[in-house]
Coordinates of C-alpha atoms and ligand atoms in Angstrom, one line a residue:
X1154 CA 3.5 -40.6 207.6
X1155 CA 7.2 -40.8 207.0
X1156 CA 9.5 -43.6 208.2
X1157 CA 13.0 -42.7 209.4
X1158 CA 15.7 -45.4 209.4
X1159 CA 18.4 -44.9 212.0
X1160 CA 21.6 -46.9 211.3
X1161 CA 23.9 -48.4 213.9
X1162 CA 26.4 -45.6 213.5
X1163 CA 23.9 -42.8 213.7
X1164 CA 23.2 -42.8 217.4
X1165 CA 23.0 -39.0 217.7
X1166 CA 19.9 -37.0 218.7
X1167 CA 20.8 -34.1 216.5
X1168 CA 20.9 -36.2 213.4
X1169 CA 20.0 -34.5 210.1
X1170 CA 17.1 -37.0 209.4
X1171 CA 15.7 -36.6 212.9
X1172 CA 15.5 -32.8 212.4
X1173 CA 13.1 -33.2 209.5
X1174 CA 10.9 -35.9 211.0
X1175 CA 8.0 -35.2 213.4
X1176 CA 7.7 -37.4 216.5
X1177 CA 3.9 -36.8 216.6
X1178 CA 3.2 -38.4 213.2
X1179 CA 6.4 -40.1 211.9
X1180 CA 8.0 -43.4 213.1
X1181 CA 11.5 -44.6 213.4
X1182 CA 13.0 -48.0 212.7
X1183 CA 16.3 -49.5 213.9
X1184 CA 17.4 -53.0 213.2
X1185 CA 20.0 -55.6 214.1
X1186 CA 20.5 -57.6 211.0
X1187 CA 22.8 -60.4 209.8
X1188 CA 24.0 -58.6 206.7
X1189 CA 25.4 -55.7 208.7
X1190 CA 26.8 -57.9 211.4
X1191 CA 28.6 -60.3 209.0
X1192 CA 29.7 -58.4 205.9
X1193 CA 33.1 -58.9 207.5
X1194 CA 33.7 -61.0 210.5
X1195 CA 33.4 -58.2 213.0
X1196 CA 35.1 -58.6 216.4
X1197 CA 32.6 -59.8 219.0
X1198 CA 33.1 -56.6 221.0
X1199 CA 32.3 -54.4 218.0
X1200 CA 28.9 -56.2 217.5
X1201 CA 28.1 -56.1 221.3
X1202 CA 29.0 -52.5 221.6
X1203 CA 26.9 -51.5 218.6
X1204 CA 23.8 -53.6 219.4
X1205 CA 23.8 -52.5 223.0
X1206 CA 24.4 -48.8 222.1
X1207 CA 21.6 -49.1 219.5
X1208 CA 19.2 -50.6 222.1
X1209 CA 20.0 -47.9 224.6
X1210 CA 19.6 -45.2 222.0
X1211 CA 16.2 -46.5 220.9
X1212 CA 15.2 -46.2 224.6
X1213 CA 16.4 -42.6 224.7
X1214 CA 14.4 -41.8 221.5
X1215 CA 11.3 -43.3 223.0
X1216 CA 11.9 -41.3 226.2
X1217 CA 12.1 -38.2 224.0
X1218 CA 8.7 -38.9 222.5
X1219 CA 9.5 -40.9 219.3
X1220 CA 7.7 -44.0 218.2
X1221 CA 10.5 -46.6 217.5
X1222 CA 10.2 -50.0 216.0
X1223 CA 13.3 -51.9 217.0
X1224 CA 14.1 -55.1 215.3
X1225 CA 16.2 -57.4 217.5
X1226 CA 18.6 -59.9 216.0
X1227 CA 16.9 -63.1 214.7
X1228 CA 13.5 -62.1 216.0
X1229 CA 10.2 -62.5 214.4
X1230 CA 10.2 -62.4 210.6
X1231 CA 13.9 -63.5 210.5
X1232 CA 14.9 -60.5 208.4
X1233 CA 18.4 -60.7 207.1
X1234 CA 19.0 -57.2 205.8
X1235 CA 18.1 -53.6 206.5
X1236 CA 16.2 -53.6 203.3
X1237 CA 14.0 -56.5 204.4
X1238 CA 13.2 -54.7 207.6
X1239 CA 12.5 -51.4 205.9
X1240 CA 10.2 -53.1 203.3
X1241 CA 8.2 -54.8 206.1
X1242 CA 7.6 -51.6 207.9
X1243 CA 6.9 -49.4 204.9
X1244 CA 4.2 -51.9 203.9
X1245 CA 2.9 -52.2 207.4
X1246 CA 2.5 -48.4 207.9
X1247 CA 1.9 -47.5 204.2
X1248 CA 4.7 -45.0 204.6
X1249 CA 4.8 -42.2 202.1
X1250 CA 8.6 -41.9 202.1
X1251 CA 11.7 -43.2 203.8
X1252 CA 14.0 -40.6 205.4
X1253 CA 17.6 -41.2 206.4
X1254 CA 20.9 -39.6 207.0
X1255 CA 23.7 -40.5 204.5
X1256 CA 25.3 -43.8 205.3
X1257 CA 28.9 -43.9 206.5
X1258 CA 29.7 -46.6 204.0
X1259 CA 29.6 -46.6 200.3
X1260 CA 28.5 -50.2 200.1
X1261 CA 25.2 -49.5 201.8
X1262 CA 24.6 -46.0 200.4
X1263 CA 25.2 -47.3 196.9
X1264 CA 22.7 -50.1 197.4
X1265 CA 20.1 -47.6 198.6
X1266 CA 20.7 -45.2 195.8
X1267 CA 20.4 -47.9 193.1
X1268 CA 17.7 -50.1 194.4
X1269 CA 15.8 -49.0 197.5
X1270 CA 13.6 -46.3 196.1
X1271 CA 12.7 -48.5 193.0
X1272 CA 11.9 -51.6 195.0
X1273 CA 10.1 -49.8 197.9
X1274 CA 8.1 -47.8 195.4
X1275 CA 8.3 -44.7 197.6
X1276 CA 10.9 -41.8 197.6
X1277 CA 14.0 -42.3 199.7
X1278 CA 15.2 -38.9 201.0
X1279 CA 18.9 -38.9 202.1
X1280 CA 20.2 -35.9 204.2
X1281 CA 23.9 -35.1 204.4
X1282 CA 25.6 -36.2 207.6
X1283 CA 26.4 -32.9 209.2
X1284 CA 28.0 -34.4 212.3
X1285 CA 31.3 -33.9 210.4
X1286 CA 33.2 -30.6 210.4
X1287 CA 33.4 -30.5 206.6
X1288 CA 30.8 -31.5 204.1
X1289 CA 31.8 -33.9 201.3
X1290 CA 31.3 -31.0 198.8
X1291 CA 33.6 -28.7 200.8
X1292 CA 36.3 -31.3 200.7
X1293 CA 35.8 -32.0 197.0
X1294 CA 36.1 -28.2 196.4
X1295 CA 39.3 -28.1 198.4
X1296 CA 40.8 -31.1 196.6
X1297 CA 39.8 -29.9 193.2
X1298 CA 42.8 -29.5 190.9
X1299 CA 45.3 -30.9 193.4
X1300 CA 47.3 -33.9 192.1
X1301 CA 48.4 -34.9 195.5
X1302 CA 46.6 -34.0 198.7
X1303 CA 48.3 -33.1 202.0
X1304 CA 46.4 -33.4 205.3
X1305 CA 48.3 -30.4 206.7
X1306 CA 46.8 -27.9 204.3
X1307 CA 43.3 -29.2 204.7
X1308 CA 43.8 -29.2 208.5
X1309 CA 44.7 -25.5 208.5
X1310 CA 41.4 -24.9 206.7
X1311 CA 39.5 -26.8 209.4
X1312 CA 41.3 -24.8 212.1
X1313 CA 40.2 -21.6 210.5
X1314 CA 36.7 -22.9 210.0
X1315 CA 36.2 -24.1 213.6
X1316 CA 38.4 -21.5 215.3
X1317 CA 40.0 -24.2 217.5
X1318 CA 43.4 -23.1 218.8
X1319 CA 43.2 -19.9 216.8
X1320 CA 44.2 -16.4 218.0
X1321 CA 42.5 -14.1 215.5
X1322 CA 43.8 -15.5 212.2
X1323 CA 46.9 -17.1 213.6
X1324 CA 47.5 -20.5 215.2
X1325 CA 48.0 -20.6 219.0
X1326 CA 51.7 -20.6 219.8
X1327 CA 52.6 -19.4 216.3
X1328 CA 52.8 -22.9 214.8
X1329 CA 50.1 -25.0 213.2
X1330 CA 51.5 -28.4 214.0
X1331 CA 53.4 -29.7 217.0
X1332 CA 53.9 -33.2 215.7
X1333 CA 57.7 -33.0 216.2
X1334 CA 57.1 -32.7 219.9
X1335 CA 54.9 -35.8 220.0
X1336 CA 57.4 -38.5 219.4
X1337 CA 58.8 -39.5 222.8
X1338 CA 59.4 -43.0 224.0
X1339 CA 57.5 -43.6 227.3
X1340 CA 59.8 -42.3 230.1
X1341 CA 59.2 -45.4 232.3
X1342 CA 57.8 -43.1 235.0
X1343 CA 54.7 -41.3 234.1
X1344 CA 51.9 -43.5 235.4
X1345 CA 49.2 -44.8 233.0
X1346 CA 45.7 -43.9 234.0
X1347 CA 43.2 -46.7 234.3
X1348 CA 40.4 -46.1 231.8
X1349 CA 36.9 -46.3 233.3
X1350 CA 35.3 -49.8 233.1
X1351 CA 31.6 -49.4 232.9
X1352 CA 29.1 -51.5 234.8
X1353 CA 27.0 -53.7 232.7
X1354 CA 23.2 -53.4 232.8
X1355 CA 20.5 -55.9 231.7
X1356 CA 20.6 -54.7 228.1
X1357 CA 24.4 -55.2 227.9
X1358 CA 24.1 -58.6 229.5
X1359 CA 21.4 -59.7 227.0
X1360 CA 23.4 -58.5 224.1
X1361 CA 26.6 -60.1 225.3
X1362 CA 24.8 -63.4 225.5
X1363 CA 23.3 -62.9 222.0
X1364 CA 26.7 -62.3 220.6
X1365 CA 28.3 -65.2 222.3
X1366 CA 25.6 -67.4 220.9
X1367 CA 25.3 -66.1 217.3
X1368 CA 28.8 -64.9 216.5
X1369 CA 30.9 -67.6 218.3
X1370 CA 33.1 -67.9 215.2
X1371 CA 33.9 -64.2 215.0
X1372 CA 37.3 -63.0 216.2
X1373 CA 38.0 -61.7 219.7
X1374 CA 36.8 -62.3 223.1
X1375 CA 34.0 -60.7 225.3
X1376 CA 35.8 -61.5 228.6
X1377 CA 37.0 -57.9 228.9
X1378 CA 34.1 -56.0 227.4
X1379 CA 34.4 -52.5 229.1
X1380 CA 33.2 -50.1 226.4
X1381 CA 30.6 -47.5 227.1
X1382 CA 27.3 -48.4 225.6
X1383 CA 25.3 -45.3 226.5
X1384 CA 25.7 -41.6 225.8
X1385 CA 26.2 -40.8 229.4
X1386 CA 29.0 -43.4 229.8
X1387 CA 30.7 -42.1 226.6
X1388 CA 30.6 -38.6 228.1
X1389 CA 32.2 -40.0 231.2
X1390 CA 34.9 -41.6 229.0
X1391 CA 35.5 -38.2 227.4
X1392 CA 35.7 -36.5 230.8
X1393 CA 38.2 -39.1 232.0
X1394 CA 40.4 -38.6 229.0
X1395 CA 40.5 -34.8 229.3
X1396 CA 41.2 -35.0 233.0
X1397 CA 43.7 -37.8 233.2
X1398 CA 45.2 -38.5 229.8
X1399 CA 45.2 -35.4 227.6
X1400 CA 48.2 -33.6 229.3
X1401 CA 50.4 -36.5 228.4
X1402 CA 48.8 -37.4 225.1
X1403 CA 51.1 -35.3 223.1
X1404 CA 54.5 -36.4 224.5
X1405 CA 53.7 -40.1 224.3
X1406 CA 51.4 -40.2 221.3
X1407 CA 53.8 -42.5 219.3
X1408 CA 55.0 -44.6 222.2
X1409 CA 54.3 -48.3 222.7
X1410 CA 54.5 -50.3 225.9
X1411 CA 54.1 -54.0 226.2
X1412 CA 50.8 -55.0 227.9
X1413 CA 49.6 -51.4 228.0
X1414 CA 46.3 -51.1 226.1
X1415 CA 46.0 -47.4 225.4
X1416 CA 48.8 -45.4 227.2
X1417 CA 47.4 -41.9 227.1
X1418 CA 45.2 -42.3 224.0
X1419 CA 41.5 -41.4 224.4
X1420 CA 39.7 -44.7 223.4
X1421 CA 37.0 -42.4 222.0
X1422 CA 36.9 -43.5 218.4
X1423 CA 34.2 -46.1 218.7
X1424 CA 31.9 -43.5 220.3
X1425 CA 32.7 -40.8 217.7
X1426 CA 32.1 -43.2 214.9
X1427 CA 28.8 -44.6 216.1
X1428 CA 27.5 -41.2 217.2
X1429 CA 27.5 -41.4 221.0
X1430 CA 30.0 -38.5 220.9
X1431 CA 30.4 -35.8 218.3
X1432 CA 33.6 -34.4 216.9
X1433 CA 32.5 -30.9 218.1
X1434 CA 31.8 -32.1 221.6
X1435 CA 35.2 -33.8 221.9
X1436 CA 37.2 -30.9 220.4
X1437 CA 35.3 -28.3 222.5
X1438 CA 36.3 -30.3 225.6
X1439 CA 40.0 -30.3 224.5
X1440 CA 39.9 -26.5 223.7
X1441 CA 38.4 -25.8 227.1
X1442 CA 41.3 -27.7 228.7
X1443 CA 43.7 -25.5 226.8
X1444 CA 41.8 -22.3 227.7
X1445 CA 41.9 -23.3 231.4
X1446 CA 45.6 -24.2 231.3
X1447 CA 45.0 -27.8 232.1
X1448 CA 47.0 -29.3 229.2
X1449 CA 50.0 -28.2 227.1
X1450 CA 49.7 -27.0 223.5
X1451 CA 51.5 -30.0 221.9
X1452 CA 48.9 -32.3 223.5
X1453 CA 45.8 -30.3 222.7
X1454 CA 46.9 -29.5 219.2
X1455 CA 47.9 -33.1 218.5
X1456 CA 44.5 -34.4 219.7
X1457 CA 42.4 -31.8 217.8
X1458 CA 44.5 -32.4 214.7
X1459 CA 43.6 -36.1 214.7
X1460 CA 39.9 -35.2 214.7
X1461 CA 39.4 -32.1 212.6
X1462 CA 42.5 -33.0 210.5
X1463 CA 43.0 -36.7 209.9
X1464 CA 39.5 -37.9 210.6
X1465 CA 37.9 -35.4 208.3
X1466 CA 40.6 -35.7 205.7
X1467 CA 40.2 -39.5 205.3
X1468 CA 36.5 -39.2 205.1
X1469 CA 36.8 -36.6 202.3
X1470 CA 39.1 -38.8 200.3
X1471 CA 36.8 -41.8 200.8
X1472 CA 33.7 -40.0 199.4
X1473 CA 35.7 -38.3 196.6
X1474 CA 37.1 -41.5 195.2
X1475 CA 34.8 -44.4 196.1
X1476 CA 34.3 -47.0 194.7
X1477 CA 37.6 -46.7 192.7
X1478 CA 39.6 -46.1 195.8
X1479 CA 39.0 -49.5 197.2
X1480 CA 40.3 -51.4 194.2
X1481 CA 43.8 -49.8 194.0
X1482 CA 46.9 -51.9 194.4
X1483 CA 49.7 -49.6 193.1
X1484 CA 52.5 -51.7 194.5
X1485 CA 51.0 -54.9 192.9
X1486 CA 50.9 -56.9 196.1
X1487 CA 50.0 -60.5 195.9
X1488 CA 50.7 -62.1 199.2
X1489 CA 47.9 -63.5 201.6
X1490 CA 47.6 -62.3 205.2
X1491 CA 49.7 -64.5 207.5
X1492 CA 47.9 -66.8 209.9
X1493 CA 48.8 -64.9 213.0
X1494 CA 46.7 -61.9 212.0
X1495 CA 43.8 -64.1 213.0
X1496 CA 45.2 -66.3 215.8
X1497 CA 47.7 -63.9 217.2
X1498 CA 50.3 -66.6 217.7
X1499 CA 53.8 -65.3 216.5
X1500 CA 57.3 -65.1 218.0
X1501 CA 57.6 -61.4 217.0
X1502 CA 56.9 -59.7 220.4
X1503 CA 55.7 -56.5 218.9
X1504 CA 53.2 -58.2 216.7
X1505 CA 52.0 -60.5 219.4
X1506 CA 51.3 -57.6 221.8
X1507 CA 49.4 -55.7 219.1
X1508 CA 47.3 -58.8 218.3
X1509 CA 46.6 -59.4 222.0
X1510 CA 45.4 -55.9 222.5
X1511 CA 43.3 -56.3 219.3
X1512 CA 41.6 -59.6 220.2
X1513 CA 41.2 -58.8 224.0
X1514 CA 39.9 -55.3 223.5
X1515 CA 38.9 -54.7 219.8
X1516 CA 41.4 -51.9 220.1
X1517 CA 45.0 -51.0 219.3
X1518 CA 46.4 -47.5 219.3
X1519 CA 47.5 -45.7 216.2
X1520 CA 51.2 -46.5 216.2
X1521 CA 50.4 -50.2 216.9
X1522 CA 48.2 -50.2 213.8
X1523 CA 50.4 -48.1 211.6
X1524 CA 54.0 -49.0 212.5
X1525 CA 53.6 -52.7 213.7
X1526 CA 50.8 -54.7 212.1
X1527 CA 50.5 -52.2 209.2
X1528 CA 54.2 -51.8 208.6
X1529 CA 54.6 -55.6 208.5
X1530 CA 51.8 -55.9 205.9
X1531 CA 53.4 -53.2 203.8
X1532 CA 56.9 -54.7 204.0
X1533 CA 55.6 -58.2 203.2
X1534 CA 53.4 -57.1 200.3
X1535 CA 50.0 -58.2 201.5
X1536 CA 47.1 -57.8 199.1
X1537 CA 45.4 -54.5 200.1
X1538 CA 41.9 -56.1 200.1
X1539 CA 42.9 -58.7 202.6
X1540 CA 44.6 -56.4 205.1
X1541 CA 41.7 -53.8 204.7
X1542 CA 39.2 -56.5 205.5
X1543 CA 41.2 -57.4 208.6
X1544 CA 41.3 -53.9 210.0
X1545 CA 37.6 -53.5 209.2
X1546 CA 36.8 -56.6 211.2
X1547 CA 38.9 -56.5 214.3
X1548 CA 38.5 -52.9 215.7
X1549 CA 35.5 -51.6 217.6
X1550 CA 35.9 -48.2 215.7
X1551 CA 36.2 -49.7 212.2
X1552 CA 33.9 -48.4 209.5
X1553 CA 34.9 -48.5 205.8
X1554 CA 35.0 -44.7 205.4
X1555 CA 37.8 -44.3 208.0
X1556 CA 39.4 -47.7 207.9
X1557 CA 39.9 -47.9 204.1
X1558 CA 41.9 -44.7 203.5
X1559 CA 44.0 -45.3 206.6
X1560 CA 44.8 -48.9 205.5
X1561 CA 44.9 -48.7 201.8
X1562 CA 46.4 -45.2 201.6
X1563 CA 48.3 -44.5 204.8
X1564 CA 49.6 -48.0 205.6
X1565 CA 49.8 -49.8 202.2
X1566 CA 50.6 -46.9 200.0
X1567 CA 48.3 -48.7 197.5
X1568 CA 46.8 -45.4 196.2
X1569 CA 50.2 -44.4 194.8
X1570 CA 50.9 -41.8 197.4
X1571 CA 47.7 -39.8 197.0
X1572 CA 46.9 -39.7 200.7
X1573 CA 50.4 -39.6 202.1
X1574 CA 53.7 -38.6 200.3
X1575 CA 55.9 -41.4 201.6
X1576 CA 55.3 -45.0 202.7
X1577 CA 55.4 -45.5 206.5
X1578 CA 58.0 -48.4 206.0
X1579 CA 60.3 -49.0 208.9
X1580 CA 62.8 -51.5 210.2
X1581 CA 62.9 -53.0 213.7
X1582 CA 64.9 -50.0 214.7
X1583 CA 61.9 -47.7 214.8
X1584 CA 59.9 -50.2 216.9
X1585 CA 62.9 -50.5 219.2
X1586 CA 63.2 -46.8 219.5
X1587 CA 59.5 -46.3 220.4
X1588 CA 58.7 -49.3 222.6
X1589 CA 60.0 -51.9 225.1
X1590 CA 59.1 -54.8 222.8
X1591 CA 62.5 -55.8 221.5
X1592 CA 64.1 -56.5 224.9
X1593 CA 61.7 -59.4 225.3
X1594 CA 61.6 -60.8 221.8
X1595 CA 62.6 -64.1 220.4
X1596 CA 64.3 -62.1 217.6
X1597 CA 67.3 -59.8 217.9
X1598 CA 66.7 -56.2 216.7
X1599 CA 70.4 -55.6 216.4
X1600 CA 71.1 -57.9 213.5
X1601 CA 69.8 -58.5 210.0
X1602 CA 70.8 -61.8 208.5
X1603 CA 71.2 -64.3 211.4
X1604 CA 68.7 -67.0 212.0
X1605 CA 67.2 -65.0 214.9
X1606 CA 67.5 -61.6 213.3
X1607 CA 64.4 -59.3 213.6
X1608 CA 62.3 -60.0 210.5
X1609 CA 61.5 -56.3 210.1
X1610 CA 65.2 -55.5 209.4
X1611 CA 65.7 -57.5 206.2
X1612 CA 62.1 -57.2 205.1
X1613 CA 62.5 -53.4 205.2
X1614 CA 65.4 -53.5 202.7
X1615 CA 63.7 -56.0 200.6
X1616 CA 60.7 -53.6 200.3
X1617 CA 62.9 -50.7 199.5
X1618 CA 64.9 -52.7 196.9
X1619 CA 61.9 -54.3 195.2
X1620 CA 60.1 -51.0 194.9
X1621 CA 62.9 -48.9 193.5
X1622 CA 61.0 -48.1 190.3
X1623 CA 58.0 -47.0 192.3
X1624 CA 59.9 -44.6 194.6
X1625 CA 63.0 -43.6 192.8
X1626 CA 61.6 -40.2 191.9
X1627 CA 60.2 -39.6 195.4
X1628 CA 62.5 -37.0 196.9
X1629 CA 61.5 -38.0 200.4
X1630 CA 63.0 -41.5 199.7
X1631 CA 66.3 -40.2 198.2
X1632 CA 68.4 -40.7 201.4
X1633 CA 67.1 -44.3 201.8
X1634 CA 68.1 -45.2 198.3
X1635 CA 71.5 -43.6 198.7
X1636 CA 72.0 -45.7 201.9
X1637 CA 71.0 -48.8 200.0
X1638 CA 73.4 -48.0 197.1
X1639 CA 76.3 -47.5 199.5
X1640 CA 75.7 -51.0 201.0
X1641 CA 78.3 -53.5 200.0
X1642 CA 76.9 -56.0 197.4
X1643 CA 77.5 -59.1 199.5
X1644 CA 75.8 -57.5 202.6
X1645 CA 72.9 -56.5 200.5
X1646 CA 72.7 -59.9 198.9
X1647 CA 72.6 -61.6 202.3
X1648 CA 69.9 -59.2 203.5
X1649 CA 67.7 -59.9 200.4
X1650 CA 68.3 -63.6 200.7
X1651 CA 67.3 -63.6 204.4
X1652 CA 64.1 -61.6 203.5
X1653 CA 63.3 -64.0 200.6
X1654 CA 63.6 -66.9 203.0
X1655 CA 61.3 -65.2 205.5
X1656 CA 58.8 -64.4 202.8
X1657 CA 58.7 -68.0 201.8
X1658 CA 57.7 -69.1 205.3
X1659 CA 55.8 -66.1 206.7
X1660 CA 53.4 -68.2 208.7
X1661 CA 56.2 -69.6 210.8
X1662 CA 57.5 -66.3 212.1
Ligands
LIG893 P1 43.4 -41.2 219.9 O1 44.8 -41.4 219.6 O2 43.0 -40.8 221.2 O3 43.0 -40.0 218.8 C1 41.8 -39.2 219.0 C2 40.9 -39.4 217.9 O4 41.4 -38.9 216.7 C3 40.4 -40.8 217.6 O5 39.4 -41.2 218.5 C4 40.0 -40.7 216.2 O6 38.6 -40.4 216.1 C5 40.8 -39.6 215.6 N1 41.9 -40.2 214.8 C6 43.2 -40.3 215.2 N2 43.9 -40.8 214.1 C7 43.1 -40.9 213.1 C8 43.2 -41.3 211.7 N3 44.4 -41.7 211.2 N4 42.1 -41.3 210.9 C9 40.9 -41.0 211.4 N5 40.7 -40.6 212.7 C10 41.8 -40.5 213.5 N6 40.3 -45.0 213.1 C11 39.0 -45.2 213.2 O7 38.3 -44.4 213.9 N7 38.4 -46.3 212.6 C12 39.1 -47.2 211.9 O8 38.6 -48.1 211.3 C13 40.5 -46.9 211.8 N8 41.3 -47.8 211.1 C14 42.7 -47.6 211.0 C15 43.5 -48.5 210.3 C16 44.8 -48.3 210.2 C17 45.7 -49.3 209.4 C18 45.4 -47.2 210.9 C19 46.9 -47.0 210.8 C20 44.6 -46.3 211.6 C21 43.3 -46.5 211.7 N9 42.4 -45.6 212.4 C22 41.1 -45.8 212.5 C23 43.0 -44.4 213.0 C24 43.5 -44.5 214.5 O9 44.4 -45.5 214.6 C25 42.3 -44.6 215.4 O10 41.4 -43.6 215.2 C26 42.8 -44.5 216.9 O11 43.7 -45.5 217.1 C27 41.6 -44.7 217.8 O12 42.0 -44.8 219.1 P2 41.8 -43.5 220.1 O13 40.3 -43.1 220.1 O14 42.4 -43.9 221.4 O15 42.6 -42.4 219.4
LIG894 C1 28.7 -52.3 212.1 C2 27.2 -52.6 212.3 C3 26.8 -53.9 212.8 C4 27.8 -54.9 213.3 N1 25.5 -54.2 212.8 C5 24.6 -53.3 212.5 C6 23.2 -53.6 212.5 O1 22.8 -54.7 212.8 N2 22.3 -52.6 212.1 C7 22.7 -51.4 211.7 O2 21.9 -50.5 211.4 N3 24.0 -51.1 211.6 C8 24.9 -52.0 212.0 N4 26.3 -51.7 211.9 C9 26.7 -50.4 211.4 C10 26.4 -50.4 209.9 O3 27.2 -51.3 209.2 C11 26.6 -49.0 209.3 O4 25.5 -48.2 209.7 C12 26.7 -49.0 207.8 O5 27.9 -49.6 207.5 C13 26.6 -47.6 207.2 O6 27.6 -46.8 207.6
LIG895 FE1 59.4 -56.7 216.8 FE2 61.8 -57.1 215.7 FE3 61.6 -55.9 218.0 FE4 61.0 -58.5 217.9 S1 63.0 -57.6 217.5 S2 59.9 -56.9 218.9 S3 60.1 -58.6 215.8 S4 60.9 -55.1 216.1

């Protein structure tokens, strides 16, 4: 008999490994283990969501006729790692081989490739994860020979491959990308939908108690744990998004509003990443909304682009360049992560709101991650490794394959501009333009060098100034350097001095 290992982010019935196993003779194992739950200090909601979704999925598999051995956290045997569990069951059943679908994370796949087969003394068969639109080989072929990659060109390939928003060989509406129409500040009128809050069942309650007890020192709170933990709840979440949010998703995609968790964002990433939903299912639903005239093109295109474009693109980069990718630090950052990334306590209103969303919900929407907490880490020169570990820990959707390129590449520009052509550095002005944060902040977004001036304002110019050598040949940065060069010396000196002062006492801001 063969043994199939189903990982916590592989909760999909049509998984490649399940297709080659036979429920009549083979067995499946799933396991909650300390190594996976603590390789970073995952947010309590991330662990609860995953353990509960794993337990519900095991039940679905049994209902479908599979024999599943499910190892609950800290139960008999006290196994610490997936390997310990697998070894136990391969011995117990004298399994002839272990079968699995490729891991999402290099860390685990590499350990399997190097040690598992040898130590288990049986073959380990790994099948490609075909829940993604592109295979890793397809991406590598596309990237081959290109010095710099651009998401836009890869995305067009994926549009052609899937047929989403295509009319014969042309994009719907005549344009591939409607990003320019997706940058409105919230109009103060369009009401925010209330995302569904799912009722908790016995499995949820048991897991929540387990997490409270065993992971008390992990970040975040379980008080508002509303994530879907079953496939059917995740489908409800998808239906809700398509019906109530998608039509406004495009216009307000980059907007931020104090106290508003998600605006018109989908909140679907945790389900996509653990397998309760698939990319195809989600994009099919968006395409249907377009076909039936239920949402405008800038919204549907913007949404589909995030999934078949960005999501696939970052995964391709990850597998093409790991493990080297994780070690890059092109801007030579040395600073440690300020205290408030862990306790949320800062006078900067924008940062405080993003941290609150993060700790209360294990969620922040893209612009909060990119242009607030990420931008601040970029401007202040935080070590990529520390900020990457933070993003990997605090979000319910965080897995290395998607978090790392987004943080190290998109936010920190630590890959030398391989993933994105220009750093997403911005002063307080951008945050002011896209949100209502600044009107209620201790700091003033209008000034640069006063005692209460917005920290982003001087830190922005400090970043631009100190990285002149890194960016002087980047034509997309030309205007910025011309503005800096036109600045009067004494003004520039005062801005740099203000930023130096802030950098010397970051924890106090
Ligand atoms: P929506 O705005 O509704 O977008 C729809 C879907 O598109 C998302 O569910 C997601 O699957 C996909 N998507 C959107 N943007 C991206 C992107 N840049 N990369 C990959 N997929 C994308 N996303 C993760 O899934 N896991 C992560 O660990 C993660 N870490 C990030 C770290 C940083 C520093 C940044 C800037 C972004 C990160 N993202 C990550 C991307 C993005 O912020 C989240 O996917 C998104 O906020 C999830 O919320 P949502 O489902 O409401 O997204
Ligand atoms: C994220 C996570 C956590 C918190 N716990 C488990 C676990 O106990 N068992 C498991 O199989 N998977 C878990 N995961 C997801 C894994 O970390 C993920 O499957 C690997 O990183 C490979 O992508
Ligand atoms: Fe953030 Fe600066 Fe605005 Fe305060 S003034 S909310 S720190 S951008």
